Amino acid sequence: MTAARDTWTIASAADAARARAGLARLVADTGAPALDRARFLSALGVRLRHAVDAGGAELTVTAGPDGRLGIALGGPEPWRHTLVRSGALPGPQDEPHSEAMPDPQDAPHADELPDPQDEPHAEALPAPQEAPLAEALLSADEDAAAVLTSLAETEELLRLHREELHQTNQGVLALHAELEAAALAQRDLLDAERAARAEAENARRLLTFLANASAVLHASLDHEDILRRLPELLVPEYARHVDVWLVDDERTPPGDRAAATVTAARTGRPQHAGPHPGQLPGVDDLPASALFPDRPLLCLPLGGRTVQGVLTLAAPGERFDPDTTVMLLELARRAGIALENARQYEQHRDVAEALQRAQLTDLPAVPGLDLAARYLPATHGLNIGGDWYDAFSQPDGSVLTVIGDVTGHGLRAAVIMGQLRTALRAYAVEGNGPARILTLLHRMLRHQQPELYATCAIARFTPGEPEVVWAAAGHPPAVARGPRGEVRVLDAKPGIMLGVPLPYEYEEHTVELPAGSVLALYTDGLVERRAAGIDVGIDRLARAMQVLGAAELAKLDAAADALLRPMLHDSEHDDDICLLLCRTTIA
């Protein structure tokens, strides 16, 4: 099957219109969509118009056996286009204008086209004048209507997309606003968290200082030491200057104190005096002090159950911090309790020491026997215990020397020590010996003080006799020094402690002490230390007695001091110390 070909001469607008109408029919036969047909015919109409304006042109139409329809337009602006049956029409841009056009002179005329009789399968192309112009116009309107409908649908779709895009943009803007608000909220939360952490760290620092300062203040039972430590704790971090005034201190009259200090002492209320109100929690504001007109003062009562005094602080900076003020209020309260405890302790200590020293009577002057004694209270605690010594004559002329120690410390131990001392003297007046006296004391303590124990050692010296009779109840062994300097420990097994809930009969021992001998009776505080056992201390005491010189032995008080020096070289002892030296002489 060969291609059909025809050439039309376009010389006027009517020729162009008839050619367009004919080609509209041919294009409709290809089955192309209306939109593609409208695009092609519009492009064709524009080019035909240009060809007419340019003086005319030849339009060649070729119908191929494969359903292709080729259009070629000559003239100053050559144009070529191809349409495919039942398929999408290629756009005008698919056929470049620069492509060469065949010379219209070479195109055969209609009468030169092959005869359909000679080409049985060729289809004849309609001539332009055969196409009804009215039908072509109506068909063009149908295509235009289809194109407009498609355009309307496209516009509606475009409108929907535009609205959707607008809503999307609004959502994006709203999302951006939410993200910005979230970022601001997060920043505010971070700032709040930083502030909370700073407050927590400051609170932790203040509480740590309060705990440490309280431990320092309550560790001492000396009110002078407490008053000295307060400025050391507070200056310079919390105060530029610190003054502590005790209300019963007559050394500094109230007239020399700031008015706010006197007000705090009188009312028991914390006071702030400064050029500007402090507005501190729990603190009253007063005008600036005449003594410190340019610096704020904080006057805090040192209060436990009663106001002990006033702690006056000069601000370390321009003002007092409210949180720090709360801590200082609590510190002042605790300092007042520490001062009150220290004063009560000092009062109890003075009473106890007076009571104990009242029990330590003067040593008697006895022919044939020299006596010297020392009593040292413990360096820690209440400074009073149950240690005691005694020496007195019996009706038969003998002399009893006694050393004892009641367990525990404080007033109760001192009272029990007094009871034992009195009972011991009573039993001795009846003519009992050392062992019998200890047995009676043991029986008494078991019944009257079943939870209290004591140790005791008794030595009986008889004038004119070189022997000494002694007995012990759980007490450290006595140490004896002979006239020639030989030292021995009287380590015969002592009896049980006084007060142990067991019936017991004590035994007496005899030791020879010629004239010039020294017997040392002592309590365990002299020889016992935490870092070493009691045996080490006894050996040290024996060596100290061995090295006593003649000058020291000539006066027994000097010998007592000479013995204490090596025994107390560390100067710290947790228990009371009693030492009783007995030297035999020629009567």
Coordinates of C-alpha atoms in Angstrom, one line a residue:
M1 CA 0.0 0.0 0.0
T2 CA 1.5 3.3 -1.1
A3 CA 1.1 6.7 0.5
A4 CA -1.4 9.3 -0.9
R5 CA -0.2 12.8 -1.4
D6 CA -1.7 16.1 -2.4
T7 CA -0.6 19.7 -2.5
W8 CA -2.8 22.7 -1.8
T9 CA -2.0 26.2 -2.8
I10 CA -2.7 28.7 0.0
A11 CA -3.0 32.2 -1.5
S12 CA -5.8 33.8 0.4
A13 CA -7.6 33.6 3.7
A14 CA -10.3 31.6 2.1
D15 CA -7.7 29.1 0.9
A16 CA -6.4 28.9 4.4
A17 CA -9.8 28.4 5.8
R18 CA -10.7 25.6 3.4
A19 CA -7.4 23.9 4.0
R20 CA -7.9 24.1 7.8
A21 CA -11.4 22.7 7.5
G22 CA -10.1 19.8 5.3
L23 CA -7.3 19.0 7.6
A24 CA -9.7 19.1 10.6
R25 CA -11.6 16.3 9.0
L26 CA -8.5 14.3 8.3
V27 CA -7.3 14.8 11.8
A28 CA -10.6 13.7 13.2
D29 CA -10.3 10.5 11.2
T30 CA -7.0 9.7 13.0
G31 CA -9.0 9.3 16.3
A32 CA -6.7 11.8 18.1
P33 CA -8.1 13.3 21.4
A34 CA -9.9 16.6 21.1
L35 CA -7.2 18.5 23.0
D36 CA -4.5 17.2 20.7
R37 CA -6.6 18.0 17.7
A38 CA -7.3 21.5 19.0
R39 CA -3.6 22.1 19.6
F40 CA -2.6 20.9 16.1
L41 CA -5.3 22.9 14.3
S42 CA -4.5 26.1 16.4
A43 CA -0.8 25.8 15.4
L44 CA -1.8 25.1 11.8
G45 CA -4.2 28.1 11.7
V46 CA -1.4 30.4 13.0
R47 CA 1.0 29.2 10.4
L48 CA -1.5 29.4 7.6
R49 CA -2.2 33.0 8.6
H50 CA 1.5 33.8 8.5
A51 CA 1.8 32.1 5.1
V52 CA -1.1 34.2 3.7
D53 CA 0.4 37.4 5.1
A54 CA 3.7 36.4 3.5
G55 CA 2.2 36.1 0.0
G56 CA 1.1 32.5 0.0
A57 CA 2.6 29.0 0.3
E58 CA 2.2 25.4 -0.7
L59 CA 0.6 23.0 1.7
T60 CA 1.5 19.3 1.1
V61 CA -0.5 16.6 2.8
T62 CA 0.7 13.0 2.8
A63 CA -1.3 10.0 4.1
G64 CA 0.9 7.0 4.8
P65 CA -0.1 3.3 4.7
D66 CA 0.7 3.0 8.5
G67 CA -1.9 5.6 9.4
R68 CA 0.5 8.5 9.6
L69 CA -0.6 11.9 8.3
G70 CA 2.2 14.3 7.2
I71 CA 1.7 18.0 6.7
A72 CA 4.3 20.2 5.2
L73 CA 3.9 24.0 4.7
G74 CA 6.3 25.9 2.6
G75 CA 6.9 29.6 2.5
P76 CA 9.2 32.0 4.4
E77 CA 8.5 30.0 7.7
P78 CA 8.6 26.3 6.6
W79 CA 6.7 23.9 8.9
R80 CA 6.3 20.2 9.0
H81 CA 4.2 18.0 11.3
T82 CA 3.2 14.4 11.5
L83 CA 0.1 12.9 13.1
V84 CA -0.3 9.3 14.1
R85 CA -3.7 7.5 13.9
S86 CA -5.3 6.4 17.2
G87 CA -2.3 7.7 19.2
A88 CA -1.0 10.8 20.9
L89 CA -0.1 13.6 18.6
P90 CA 3.5 14.7 18.9
G91 CA 3.7 18.4 19.8
P92 CA 4.9 21.1 17.3
Q93 CA 8.1 21.3 19.3
D94 CA 8.9 17.8 18.2
E95 CA 9.4 19.0 14.6
P96 CA 12.2 21.6 14.5
H97 CA 11.6 24.6 12.2
S98 CA 15.1 24.4 10.9
E99 CA 14.3 21.1 9.0
A100 CA 14.5 21.6 5.3
M101 CA 11.2 21.7 3.3
P102 CA 10.9 20.2 -0.1
D103 CA 10.5 22.8 -2.8
P104 CA 6.8 23.2 -3.6
Q105 CA 7.7 23.2 -7.3
D106 CA 8.8 19.6 -6.8
A107 CA 5.5 18.6 -5.2
P108 CA 3.2 17.0 -7.8
H109 CA -0.2 18.6 -8.4
A110 CA -3.4 16.9 -7.7
D111 CA -3.8 15.7 -11.2
E112 CA -0.4 14.2 -11.1
L113 CA -1.2 12.0 -8.0
P114 CA -1.5 8.3 -8.9
D115 CA -4.8 7.2 -9.9
P116 CA -6.6 5.2 -7.3
Q117 CA -7.4 2.7 -10.1
D118 CA -3.6 2.2 -10.5
E119 CA -3.1 2.0 -6.7
P120 CA -5.9 -0.2 -5.5
H121 CA -4.9 0.3 -1.8
A122 CA -4.2 4.1 -1.8
E123 CA -6.8 6.4 -0.3
A124 CA -7.5 9.7 -2.0
L125 CA -7.1 12.8 0.1
P126 CA -10.1 15.2 -0.1
A127 CA -9.6 18.5 -1.7
P128 CA -10.0 21.6 0.4
Q129 CA -13.1 22.7 -1.4
E130 CA -14.8 19.4 -0.6
A131 CA -14.8 20.0 3.1
P132 CA -18.0 21.7 4.3
L133 CA -17.0 24.9 5.9
A134 CA -20.0 25.0 8.3
E135 CA -19.4 21.4 9.5
A136 CA -15.8 22.3 10.1
L137 CA -16.7 25.3 12.1
L138 CA -19.1 23.3 14.3
S139 CA -16.5 20.6 14.7
A140 CA -14.0 23.2 15.8
D141 CA -16.5 24.5 18.4
E142 CA -16.9 20.9 19.7
D143 CA -13.1 20.6 20.0
A144 CA -13.0 24.1 21.6
A145 CA -15.7 23.1 24.0
A146 CA -13.9 19.9 24.9
V147 CA -10.7 21.9 25.4
L148 CA -12.5 24.5 27.6
T149 CA -14.1 21.7 29.6
S150 CA -10.7 20.1 30.1
L151 CA -9.3 23.6 31.0
A152 CA -12.2 24.0 33.5
E153 CA -11.4 20.7 35.1
T154 CA -7.8 21.5 35.1
E155 CA -8.6 24.9 36.7
E156 CA -10.8 23.3 39.3
L157 CA -8.1 20.7 40.0
L158 CA -5.6 23.6 40.2
R159 CA -7.9 25.5 42.6
L160 CA -8.1 22.4 44.8
H161 CA -4.4 22.0 44.7
R162 CA -4.0 25.7 45.5
E163 CA -6.3 25.4 48.5
E164 CA -4.6 22.3 49.6
L165 CA -1.2 24.1 49.2
H166 CA -2.6 27.0 51.1
Q167 CA -3.8 24.8 53.9
T168 CA -0.5 23.0 53.9
N169 CA 1.3 26.4 54.1
Q170 CA -1.0 27.4 57.0
G171 CA -0.2 24.1 58.7
V172 CA 3.5 24.6 58.2
L173 CA 3.2 28.1 59.6
A174 CA 1.3 26.8 62.6
L175 CA 3.8 24.0 63.0
H176 CA 6.6 26.6 62.9
A177 CA 4.8 28.7 65.5
E178 CA 4.3 25.6 67.7
L179 CA 8.0 24.7 67.3
E180 CA 9.0 28.2 68.2
A181 CA 6.7 28.1 71.2
A182 CA 8.1 24.7 72.2
A183 CA 11.6 26.1 71.8
L184 CA 10.8 29.1 74.0
A185 CA 9.1 26.8 76.6
Q186 CA 12.2 24.5 76.5
R187 CA 14.5 27.4 77.0
D188 CA 12.3 28.6 79.9
L189 CA 12.4 25.1 81.4
L190 CA 16.2 25.0 81.0
D191 CA 16.5 28.4 82.6
A192 CA 14.2 27.3 85.4
E193 CA 16.2 24.0 85.8
R194 CA 19.5 26.0 86.0
A195 CA 18.0 28.3 88.6
A196 CA 16.7 25.3 90.6
R197 CA 20.0 23.6 90.4
A198 CA 21.8 26.7 91.6
E199 CA 19.3 27.1 94.5
A200 CA 19.7 23.4 95.4
E201 CA 23.5 23.7 95.3
N202 CA 23.4 26.8 97.5
A203 CA 21.0 25.1 99.9
R204 CA 23.3 22.0 100.0
R205 CA 26.3 24.3 100.7
L206 CA 24.5 26.1 103.5
L207 CA 23.3 22.9 105.1
T208 CA 26.7 21.4 104.9
F209 CA 28.2 24.4 106.6
L210 CA 25.5 24.4 109.2
A211 CA 26.1 20.7 110.0
N212 CA 29.9 21.1 110.2
A213 CA 29.7 24.3 112.2
S214 CA 27.2 22.7 114.6
A215 CA 29.5 19.7 115.1
V216 CA 32.4 22.0 115.9
L217 CA 30.4 24.0 118.4
H218 CA 28.8 21.0 120.2
A219 CA 32.2 19.2 120.4
S220 CA 33.4 21.6 123.0
L221 CA 32.1 22.0 126.6
D222 CA 34.1 25.1 127.2
H223 CA 32.0 28.2 126.6
E224 CA 35.1 30.4 126.1
D225 CA 36.2 28.0 123.3
I226 CA 32.7 28.2 121.7
L227 CA 32.9 32.0 121.8
R228 CA 36.3 31.9 120.1
R229 CA 35.2 29.5 117.4
L230 CA 32.2 31.4 116.2
P231 CA 34.1 34.2 114.5
E232 CA 36.5 31.7 113.0
L233 CA 33.6 29.9 111.4
L234 CA 31.7 33.0 110.0
V235 CA 34.5 35.4 108.9
P236 CA 35.0 36.3 106.0
E237 CA 32.4 34.3 104.0
Y238 CA 29.3 35.1 106.0
A239 CA 30.3 38.3 107.9
R240 CA 33.0 40.9 107.7
H241 CA 33.0 41.2 111.5
V242 CA 31.5 39.1 114.3
D243 CA 30.8 40.2 117.9
V244 CA 29.4 37.9 120.6
W245 CA 27.8 39.5 123.6
L246 CA 26.7 37.3 126.6
V247 CA 23.8 39.0 128.5
D248 CA 25.4 38.2 131.9
D249 CA 28.9 39.4 130.8
E250 CA 29.5 42.5 133.0
R251 CA 32.8 43.3 131.3
T252 CA 31.1 45.1 128.5
P253 CA 28.0 47.3 129.5
P254 CA 25.0 47.4 127.1
G255 CA 25.8 51.1 126.3
D256 CA 28.8 50.1 124.3
R257 CA 26.6 47.8 122.0
A258 CA 24.6 48.6 118.9
A259 CA 20.9 49.4 119.6
A260 CA 19.8 46.5 117.5
T261 CA 22.0 44.1 119.6
V262 CA 20.3 45.3 122.8
T263 CA 16.9 45.1 121.2
A264 CA 17.6 41.5 120.1
A265 CA 18.7 40.6 123.6
R266 CA 15.6 42.2 125.2
T267 CA 13.0 40.9 122.8
G268 CA 14.6 37.6 121.8
R269 CA 13.8 38.5 118.1
P270 CA 16.4 38.8 115.3
Q271 CA 17.1 42.4 114.3
H272 CA 18.4 43.9 111.1
A273 CA 19.9 47.5 111.2
G274 CA 21.0 49.1 108.0
P275 CA 20.6 52.1 105.7
H276 CA 17.9 50.2 103.7
P277 CA 15.4 47.6 105.0
G278 CA 16.7 44.1 104.7
Q279 CA 13.3 42.4 104.3
L280 CA 14.8 39.2 105.6
P281 CA 12.6 36.2 106.7
G282 CA 11.9 36.2 110.4
V283 CA 13.9 39.4 111.0
D284 CA 12.7 42.8 112.2
D285 CA 14.1 45.9 110.4
L286 CA 15.5 48.8 112.4
P287 CA 17.3 52.1 111.3
A288 CA 21.0 52.0 110.7
S289 CA 23.2 51.7 113.7
A290 CA 25.1 54.8 114.9
L291 CA 28.2 52.6 115.3
F292 CA 28.0 51.2 111.8
P293 CA 25.9 53.7 109.7
D294 CA 27.0 52.5 106.3
R295 CA 27.0 48.7 106.9
P296 CA 24.0 46.4 107.5
L297 CA 24.1 44.6 110.9
L298 CA 22.3 41.3 111.7
C299 CA 21.7 40.7 115.4
L300 CA 20.8 37.1 116.2
P301 CA 19.8 35.9 119.7
L302 CA 21.8 33.0 120.9
G303 CA 18.9 31.1 122.2
G304 CA 18.3 27.7 123.6
R305 CA 15.7 27.5 126.3
T306 CA 16.8 31.0 127.3
V307 CA 18.6 33.8 125.5
Q308 CA 22.3 33.4 126.3
G309 CA 23.5 36.4 124.3
V310 CA 23.4 38.0 120.9
L311 CA 25.5 37.3 117.8
T312 CA 26.1 40.5 115.8
L313 CA 27.3 40.2 112.2
A314 CA 28.4 42.9 109.9
A315 CA 27.4 42.1 106.3
P316 CA 30.2 40.8 104.1
G317 CA 28.8 42.8 101.1
E318 CA 26.1 45.3 100.5
R319 CA 23.3 43.2 102.1
F320 CA 22.5 39.9 103.7
D321 CA 21.2 37.1 101.5
P322 CA 17.8 35.7 102.6
D323 CA 18.8 32.0 102.3
T324 CA 22.0 32.7 104.2
T325 CA 20.0 34.5 106.9
V326 CA 17.8 31.5 107.5
M327 CA 21.0 29.4 107.9
L328 CA 22.5 31.9 110.3
L329 CA 19.3 32.0 112.4
E330 CA 19.5 28.2 112.9
L331 CA 23.3 28.4 113.6
A332 CA 22.7 31.1 116.3
R333 CA 20.0 28.9 117.9
R334 CA 22.4 25.9 117.9
A335 CA 25.3 28.0 119.2
G336 CA 23.0 29.2 122.1
I337 CA 22.2 25.6 123.0
A338 CA 25.9 24.7 122.9
L339 CA 26.7 27.6 125.2
E340 CA 23.9 26.6 127.6
N341 CA 25.2 23.0 127.6
A342 CA 28.7 24.2 128.3
R343 CA 27.7 26.4 131.2
Q344 CA 25.6 23.6 132.7
Y345 CA 28.5 21.2 132.3
E346 CA 30.9 23.7 133.9
Q347 CA 28.5 24.1 136.9
H348 CA 28.1 20.3 137.3
R349 CA 31.9 19.9 137.0
D350 CA 32.6 22.5 139.6
V351 CA 30.1 20.9 142.0
A352 CA 31.5 17.4 141.4
E353 CA 35.1 18.5 141.8
A354 CA 34.2 20.3 145.0
L355 CA 32.4 17.2 146.3
Q356 CA 35.3 14.9 145.4
R357 CA 38.0 17.1 146.8
A358 CA 36.0 17.3 150.0
Q359 CA 36.3 13.5 150.2
L360 CA 40.1 13.7 149.8
T361 CA 41.1 14.7 153.4
D362 CA 44.5 15.8 154.5
L363 CA 47.0 13.0 155.2
P364 CA 47.8 12.5 158.9
A365 CA 51.2 12.9 160.4
V366 CA 52.2 9.5 161.9
P367 CA 55.5 8.7 163.6
G368 CA 57.5 6.2 161.6
L369 CA 55.5 6.8 158.3
D370 CA 55.7 9.5 155.7
L371 CA 52.8 10.0 153.3
A372 CA 52.3 11.9 150.0
A373 CA 49.3 11.8 147.6
R374 CA 48.4 13.2 144.3
Y375 CA 45.0 13.4 142.6
L376 CA 44.6 14.3 138.9
P377 CA 41.1 14.4 137.2
A378 CA 40.7 13.0 133.7
T379 CA 41.6 15.4 130.8
H380 CA 38.3 14.4 129.0
G381 CA 34.7 14.3 130.1
L382 CA 33.3 15.6 133.3
N383 CA 36.7 15.6 134.9
I384 CA 35.5 13.6 137.9
G385 CA 35.3 9.9 138.7
G386 CA 35.3 7.6 141.7
D387 CA 39.0 7.5 142.5
W388 CA 40.0 8.2 146.1
Y389 CA 42.7 7.7 148.6
D390 CA 42.7 7.8 152.4
A391 CA 44.9 7.3 155.4
F392 CA 43.9 7.2 159.1
S393 CA 44.9 5.6 162.4
Q394 CA 43.2 2.7 164.0
P395 CA 42.4 2.4 167.7
D396 CA 45.4 0.0 168.2
G397 CA 47.8 2.6 166.8
S398 CA 48.3 1.1 163.4
V399 CA 47.8 3.2 160.2
L400 CA 45.5 2.1 157.3
T401 CA 46.4 3.5 153.8
V402 CA 43.6 3.1 151.3
I403 CA 43.4 3.5 147.5
G404 CA 40.1 2.9 145.6
D405 CA 38.3 3.3 142.3
V406 CA 34.6 3.2 141.6
T407 CA 33.5 2.4 138.1
G408 CA 32.0 5.2 136.0
H409 CA 32.3 9.0 136.2
G410 CA 30.2 11.8 137.3
L411 CA 28.3 12.7 140.4
R412 CA 27.0 9.2 141.1
A413 CA 30.5 7.7 141.1
A414 CA 31.6 10.5 143.4
V415 CA 28.7 9.8 145.8
I416 CA 29.3 6.1 145.9
M417 CA 33.0 6.7 146.5
G418 CA 32.0 8.8 149.5
Q419 CA 29.8 6.1 150.8
L420 CA 32.5 3.5 150.5
R421 CA 35.1 5.8 152.2
T422 CA 32.7 6.3 155.1
A423 CA 31.8 2.7 155.4
L424 CA 35.5 1.6 155.2
R425 CA 36.4 4.0 158.1
A426 CA 33.5 2.6 160.1
Y427 CA 34.6 -1.0 159.6
A428 CA 38.2 -0.1 160.5
V429 CA 37.2 1.6 163.8
E430 CA 35.7 -1.8 164.8
G431 CA 39.3 -3.2 164.7
N432 CA 38.9 -5.2 161.4
G433 CA 41.9 -5.9 159.3
P434 CA 42.3 -5.2 155.6
A435 CA 40.8 -8.4 154.4
R436 CA 37.9 -8.3 156.7
I437 CA 37.2 -4.7 155.8
L438 CA 37.1 -5.5 152.0
T439 CA 34.8 -8.5 152.7
L440 CA 32.3 -6.2 154.5
L441 CA 32.5 -3.6 151.8
H442 CA 31.9 -6.2 149.1
R443 CA 28.8 -7.4 151.0
M444 CA 27.5 -3.9 151.4
L445 CA 28.0 -2.9 147.8
R446 CA 26.3 -6.1 146.5
H447 CA 23.1 -5.3 148.4
Q448 CA 23.0 -1.5 148.2
Q449 CA 24.4 -0.9 144.7
P450 CA 24.0 -4.2 142.8
E451 CA 25.0 -2.7 139.4
L452 CA 28.0 -0.8 140.6
Y453 CA 31.5 -2.1 141.1
A454 CA 34.7 -0.8 142.7
T455 CA 38.4 -1.8 143.2
C456 CA 40.3 -1.2 146.4
A457 CA 43.7 -1.9 148.1
I458 CA 44.4 -1.5 151.8
A459 CA 47.8 -1.6 153.5
R460 CA 48.2 -1.6 157.3
F461 CA 51.4 -0.1 158.8
T462 CA 52.2 -0.8 162.5
P463 CA 54.8 1.5 164.1
G464 CA 58.0 -0.4 165.1
E465 CA 57.3 -3.4 162.9
P466 CA 59.0 -3.8 159.5
E467 CA 56.1 -5.8 158.0
V468 CA 53.1 -4.5 156.2
V469 CA 49.8 -6.4 155.9
W470 CA 47.8 -5.7 152.7
A471 CA 44.7 -7.0 150.8
A472 CA 43.3 -6.1 147.4
A473 CA 39.9 -6.3 145.7
G474 CA 40.6 -6.4 141.9
H475 CA 43.0 -3.5 142.2
P476 CA 46.3 -3.0 140.3
P477 CA 49.3 -4.4 142.3
A478 CA 51.3 -2.1 144.6
V479 CA 54.9 -1.4 143.8
A480 CA 57.5 -1.5 146.6
R481 CA 61.0 0.0 146.6
G482 CA 63.6 -1.2 149.2
P483 CA 66.1 1.0 151.0
R484 CA 68.9 0.0 148.5
G485 CA 66.7 0.7 145.4
E486 CA 65.4 -2.8 144.7
V487 CA 61.9 -2.7 143.2
R488 CA 59.3 -5.4 143.3
V489 CA 55.6 -5.7 142.3
L490 CA 53.3 -7.1 144.9
D491 CA 51.6 -9.3 142.3
A492 CA 49.9 -11.8 144.6
K493 CA 46.5 -12.7 143.1
P494 CA 44.0 -10.0 144.2
G495 CA 40.5 -10.9 145.1
I496 CA 37.4 -10.1 142.9
M497 CA 36.1 -6.6 142.5
L498 CA 33.8 -5.2 145.1
G499 CA 30.2 -5.6 144.2
V500 CA 30.5 -8.6 141.9
P501 CA 27.3 -10.7 142.6
L502 CA 29.2 -13.5 144.2
P503 CA 29.9 -14.2 147.9
Y504 CA 33.6 -13.8 148.6
E505 CA 36.1 -13.8 151.5
Y506 CA 39.3 -11.7 150.8
E507 CA 42.8 -12.8 152.0
E508 CA 45.6 -10.8 153.6
H509 CA 49.2 -10.8 152.5
T510 CA 52.3 -9.7 154.4
V511 CA 55.4 -7.9 152.9
E512 CA 58.5 -6.8 154.6
L513 CA 59.3 -3.1 154.3
P514 CA 62.3 -2.0 156.4
A515 CA 62.9 1.6 157.2
G516 CA 63.6 3.7 154.1
S517 CA 61.3 1.6 151.9
V518 CA 58.6 3.2 149.7
L519 CA 55.2 1.6 148.9
A520 CA 53.3 3.0 145.9
L521 CA 49.5 2.6 145.8
Y522 CA 47.8 3.9 142.7
T523 CA 44.7 3.7 140.5
D524 CA 44.6 2.3 137.0
G525 CA 44.5 5.7 135.4
L526 CA 48.2 6.1 136.2
V527 CA 49.4 3.0 134.3
E528 CA 46.7 2.2 131.7
R529 CA 46.6 3.7 128.2
R530 CA 44.5 2.9 125.2
A531 CA 47.6 2.2 123.0
A532 CA 49.2 -0.2 125.5
G533 CA 48.2 -2.7 128.1
I534 CA 48.3 -2.1 131.9
D535 CA 51.3 -4.4 132.3
V536 CA 53.4 -2.0 130.3
G537 CA 52.4 0.9 132.5
I538 CA 53.2 -1.1 135.7
D539 CA 56.7 -1.9 134.3
R540 CA 57.2 1.8 133.6
L541 CA 56.2 2.8 137.1
A542 CA 58.6 0.2 138.6
R543 CA 61.5 1.7 136.5
A544 CA 60.5 5.2 137.5
M545 CA 60.6 4.2 141.2
Q546 CA 64.0 2.5 140.7
V547 CA 65.6 5.7 139.4
L548 CA 64.4 8.0 142.2
G549 CA 67.3 9.9 143.6
A550 CA 68.3 10.6 147.2
A551 CA 67.1 14.2 147.0
E552 CA 63.7 13.2 145.8
L553 CA 63.4 10.4 148.4
A554 CA 64.3 12.9 151.2
K555 CA 61.0 14.7 150.5
L556 CA 58.2 12.4 149.5
D557 CA 56.2 15.1 147.8
A558 CA 59.1 15.6 145.4
A559 CA 59.2 11.8 144.8
A560 CA 55.5 11.9 143.9
D561 CA 56.1 14.6 141.3
A562 CA 59.1 12.8 140.0
L563 CA 57.0 9.7 139.4
L564 CA 54.2 11.5 137.6
R565 CA 56.5 13.2 135.1
P566 CA 57.5 10.0 133.2
M567 CA 54.1 8.4 133.7
L568 CA 52.2 11.4 132.2
H569 CA 54.6 12.6 129.5
D570 CA 51.8 12.5 126.9
S571 CA 49.7 14.8 129.3
E572 CA 46.4 13.1 128.0
H573 CA 44.6 10.5 130.1
D574 CA 41.0 9.3 129.9
D575 CA 40.7 8.4 133.6
D576 CA 41.3 9.9 137.0
I577 CA 44.6 9.3 138.6
C578 CA 45.3 8.7 142.3
L579 CA 48.8 8.1 143.7
L580 CA 49.6 7.4 147.4
L581 CA 53.2 7.0 148.5
C582 CA 54.1 5.5 151.9
R583 CA 57.7 5.6 153.2
T584 CA 58.7 3.8 156.4
T585 CA 61.0 5.6 158.7
I586 CA 62.5 4.9 162.1
A587 CA 59.9 5.7 164.7

